Amino acid sequence: MATKAKLVRDIRLDKRLTQGEVASKMKISQATYSAIELGYKPRAVQEALETINRMRTRTDRTDGGPKKAGRQKD
């Protein structure tokens, strides 16, 4: 059974977001965000999930930002 931290990672990847993008939105470092996805910070997983769900996918951007095809680096 998947952990909630793995679910956060899977949803982030489905939305084509990088760890850095989500970390920036959460106002934390990418390293801290990585620890959340690895399950080291279980109290922060729900906040990460809520943040990701509020974010647009890379392909939904209308701000003129880059649209990258394929899987993004973590």
Short mmCIF file of N, CA and C in Angstrom, two decimals:
data_model
loop_
_atom_site.label_atom_id
_atom_site.label_comp_id
_atom_site.label_asym_id
_atom_site.label_seq_id
_atom_site.Cartn_x
_atom_site.Cartn_y
_atom_site.Cartn_z
N MET A 1 0.84 -1.19 0.00
CA MET A 1 0.00 0.00 0.00
C MET A 1 0.89 1.25 0.00
N ALA A 2 0.51 2.22 -0.79
CA ALA A 2 1.29 3.44 -0.91
C ALA A 2 1.14 4.31 0.34
N THR A 3 2.25 4.93 0.71
CA THR A 3 2.19 5.86 1.83
C THR A 3 1.67 7.20 1.33
N LYS A 4 1.26 8.03 2.26
CA LYS A 4 0.76 9.34 1.89
C LYS A 4 1.88 10.17 1.25
N ALA A 5 3.12 10.00 1.73
CA ALA A 5 4.27 10.71 1.15
C ALA A 5 4.47 10.30 -0.31
N LYS A 6 4.31 9.00 -0.61
CA LYS A 6 4.44 8.54 -2.00
C LYS A 6 3.31 9.11 -2.85
N LEU A 7 2.13 9.19 -2.28
CA LEU A 7 1.00 9.78 -2.99
C LEU A 7 1.30 11.23 -3.36
N VAL A 8 1.89 11.98 -2.44
CA VAL A 8 2.27 13.37 -2.71
C VAL A 8 3.22 13.42 -3.90
N ARG A 9 4.22 12.54 -3.91
CA ARG A 9 5.18 12.51 -5.01
C ARG A 9 4.49 12.18 -6.33
N ASP A 10 3.63 11.18 -6.30
CA ASP A 10 2.94 10.75 -7.53
C ASP A 10 2.07 11.88 -8.10
N ILE A 11 1.36 12.58 -7.23
CA ILE A 11 0.51 13.68 -7.70
C ILE A 11 1.38 14.80 -8.25
N ARG A 12 2.49 15.10 -7.57
CA ARG A 12 3.40 16.14 -8.07
C ARG A 12 3.90 15.79 -9.47
N LEU A 13 4.30 14.55 -9.66
CA LEU A 13 4.79 14.13 -10.97
C LEU A 13 3.69 14.17 -12.02
N ASP A 14 2.48 13.76 -11.65
CA ASP A 14 1.34 13.83 -12.58
C ASP A 14 1.09 15.26 -13.04
N LYS A 15 1.31 16.22 -12.14
CA LYS A 15 1.11 17.62 -12.48
C LYS A 15 2.34 18.22 -13.14
N ARG A 16 3.36 17.43 -13.33
CA ARG A 16 4.60 17.87 -13.98
C ARG A 16 5.25 19.03 -13.25
N LEU A 17 5.25 18.96 -11.94
CA LEU A 17 5.88 19.97 -11.10
C LEU A 17 7.18 19.42 -10.55
N THR A 18 8.16 20.30 -10.36
CA THR A 18 9.41 19.88 -9.74
C THR A 18 9.30 20.03 -8.23
N GLN A 19 10.20 19.36 -7.54
CA GLN A 19 10.26 19.53 -6.09
C GLN A 19 10.53 20.99 -5.75
N GLY A 20 11.40 21.62 -6.53
CA GLY A 20 11.74 23.01 -6.28
C GLY A 20 10.56 23.95 -6.41
N GLU A 21 9.69 23.70 -7.39
CA GLU A 21 8.50 24.54 -7.57
C GLU A 21 7.57 24.43 -6.37
N VAL A 22 7.35 23.22 -5.91
CA VAL A 22 6.46 23.02 -4.76
C VAL A 22 7.10 23.59 -3.50
N ALA A 23 8.39 23.34 -3.32
CA ALA A 23 9.11 23.86 -2.15
C ALA A 23 9.03 25.38 -2.10
N SER A 24 9.21 26.02 -3.25
CA SER A 24 9.15 27.47 -3.31
C SER A 24 7.77 27.97 -2.88
N LYS A 25 6.73 27.31 -3.37
CA LYS A 25 5.36 27.68 -3.01
C LYS A 25 5.11 27.50 -1.51
N MET A 26 5.75 26.46 -0.93
CA MET A 26 5.59 26.19 0.50
C MET A 26 6.53 27.03 1.36
N LYS A 27 7.45 27.76 0.69
CA LYS A 27 8.45 28.58 1.37
C LYS A 27 9.40 27.74 2.24
N ILE A 28 9.82 26.62 1.66
CA ILE A 28 10.81 25.75 2.30
C ILE A 28 11.88 25.42 1.26
N SER A 29 12.97 24.82 1.70
CA SER A 29 14.02 24.44 0.76
C SER A 29 13.62 23.18 0.00
N GLN A 30 14.25 22.99 -1.14
CA GLN A 30 14.00 21.78 -1.92
C GLN A 30 14.42 20.55 -1.11
N ALA A 31 15.50 20.66 -0.35
CA ALA A 31 15.96 19.54 0.47
C ALA A 31 14.92 19.15 1.53
N THR A 32 14.29 20.14 2.13
CA THR A 32 13.24 19.86 3.12
C THR A 32 12.05 19.22 2.43
N TYR A 33 11.70 19.73 1.25
CA TYR A 33 10.59 19.12 0.52
C TYR A 33 10.90 17.68 0.17
N SER A 34 12.12 17.41 -0.24
CA SER A 34 12.53 16.04 -0.56
C SER A 34 12.33 15.12 0.65
N ALA A 35 12.67 15.62 1.83
CA ALA A 35 12.48 14.84 3.05
C ALA A 35 11.01 14.53 3.30
N ILE A 36 10.14 15.45 2.92
CA ILE A 36 8.69 15.22 3.05
C ILE A 36 8.28 14.05 2.17
N GLU A 37 8.72 14.07 0.90
CA GLU A 37 8.35 12.99 -0.02
C GLU A 37 8.95 11.65 0.39
N LEU A 38 10.07 11.69 1.08
CA LEU A 38 10.69 10.44 1.55
C LEU A 38 10.06 9.95 2.85
N GLY A 39 9.15 10.73 3.40
CA GLY A 39 8.44 10.30 4.61
C GLY A 39 9.11 10.68 5.90
N TYR A 40 10.16 11.51 5.85
CA TYR A 40 10.88 11.91 7.06
C TYR A 40 10.19 13.02 7.83
N LYS A 41 9.23 13.68 7.22
CA LYS A 41 8.52 14.77 7.88
C LYS A 41 7.01 14.54 7.72
N PRO A 42 6.49 13.54 8.43
CA PRO A 42 5.08 13.16 8.24
C PRO A 42 4.08 14.27 8.54
N ARG A 43 4.40 15.18 9.44
CA ARG A 43 3.45 16.26 9.74
C ARG A 43 3.32 17.26 8.61
N ALA A 44 4.30 17.30 7.71
CA ALA A 44 4.27 18.26 6.61
C ALA A 44 3.65 17.69 5.34
N VAL A 45 3.37 16.39 5.33
CA VAL A 45 2.84 15.74 4.12
C VAL A 45 1.49 16.32 3.72
N GLN A 46 0.61 16.54 4.65
CA GLN A 46 -0.72 17.08 4.33
C GLN A 46 -0.61 18.47 3.73
N GLU A 47 0.27 19.30 4.29
CA GLU A 47 0.46 20.65 3.74
C GLU A 47 0.99 20.58 2.31
N ALA A 48 1.91 19.65 2.07
CA ALA A 48 2.45 19.48 0.72
C ALA A 48 1.34 19.06 -0.25
N LEU A 49 0.52 18.12 0.18
CA LEU A 49 -0.57 17.65 -0.66
C LEU A 49 -1.54 18.78 -1.00
N GLU A 50 -1.89 19.58 -0.02
CA GLU A 50 -2.80 20.70 -0.25
C GLU A 50 -2.17 21.73 -1.19
N THR A 51 -0.87 21.99 -1.01
CA THR A 51 -0.18 22.95 -1.87
C THR A 51 -0.16 22.47 -3.31
N ILE A 52 0.21 21.22 -3.51
CA ILE A 52 0.27 20.65 -4.86
C ILE A 52 -1.10 20.71 -5.53
N ASN A 53 -2.13 20.38 -4.80
CA ASN A 53 -3.48 20.39 -5.37
C ASN A 53 -3.93 21.78 -5.78
N ARG A 54 -3.37 22.82 -5.15
CA ARG A 54 -3.71 24.20 -5.52
C ARG A 54 -2.91 24.68 -6.72
N MET A 55 -1.80 24.02 -7.01
CA MET A 55 -0.92 24.47 -8.09
C MET A 55 -1.42 23.96 -9.44
N ARG A 56 -1.16 24.74 -10.46
CA ARG A 56 -1.50 24.34 -11.82
C ARG A 56 -0.42 23.40 -12.34
N THR A 57 -0.78 22.61 -13.30
CA THR A 57 0.21 21.77 -13.95
C THR A 57 1.06 22.63 -14.86
N ARG A 58 2.23 22.14 -15.21
CA ARG A 58 3.10 22.87 -16.13
C ARG A 58 2.38 23.08 -17.47
N THR A 59 1.60 22.12 -17.91
CA THR A 59 0.94 22.23 -19.21
C THR A 59 -0.27 23.14 -19.16
N ASP A 60 -0.74 23.51 -17.96
CA ASP A 60 -1.87 24.42 -17.82
C ASP A 60 -1.44 25.88 -17.75
N ARG A 61 -0.15 26.13 -17.77
CA ARG A 61 0.34 27.49 -17.59
C ARG A 61 -0.16 28.42 -18.68
N THR A 62 -0.54 29.59 -18.25
CA THR A 62 -0.90 30.64 -19.21
C THR A 62 -0.03 31.86 -18.98
N ASP A 63 0.97 31.73 -18.12
CA ASP A 63 1.83 32.86 -17.80
C ASP A 63 3.01 33.02 -18.74
N GLY A 64 3.03 32.22 -19.80
CA GLY A 64 4.13 32.31 -20.76
C GLY A 64 5.36 31.56 -20.32
N GLY A 65 5.27 30.88 -19.18
CA GLY A 65 6.41 30.12 -18.69
C GLY A 65 6.70 28.92 -19.58
N PRO A 66 7.86 28.33 -19.39
CA PRO A 66 8.25 27.21 -20.24
C PRO A 66 7.36 25.99 -20.02
N LYS A 67 7.07 25.31 -21.09
CA LYS A 67 6.33 24.05 -21.02
C LYS A 67 7.30 22.96 -21.41
N LYS A 68 7.66 22.15 -20.46
CA LYS A 68 8.63 21.12 -20.72
C LYS A 68 7.93 19.78 -20.90
N ALA A 69 8.32 19.07 -21.92
CA ALA A 69 7.75 17.75 -22.19
C ALA A 69 8.55 16.71 -21.42
N GLY A 70 7.91 15.61 -21.14
CA GLY A 70 8.59 14.51 -20.47
C GLY A 70 8.63 14.68 -18.98
N ARG A 71 9.22 13.72 -18.33
CA ARG A 71 9.28 13.70 -16.88
C ARG A 71 10.34 14.68 -16.38
N GLN A 72 10.01 15.40 -15.36
CA GLN A 72 10.92 16.37 -14.80
C GLN A 72 11.83 15.74 -13.76
N LYS A 73 13.03 16.28 -13.64
CA LYS A 73 13.94 15.84 -12.60
C LYS A 73 13.38 16.17 -11.25
N ASP A 74 13.60 15.31 -10.28
CA ASP A 74 13.14 15.56 -8.92
C ASP A 74 14.01 16.56 -8.22
#
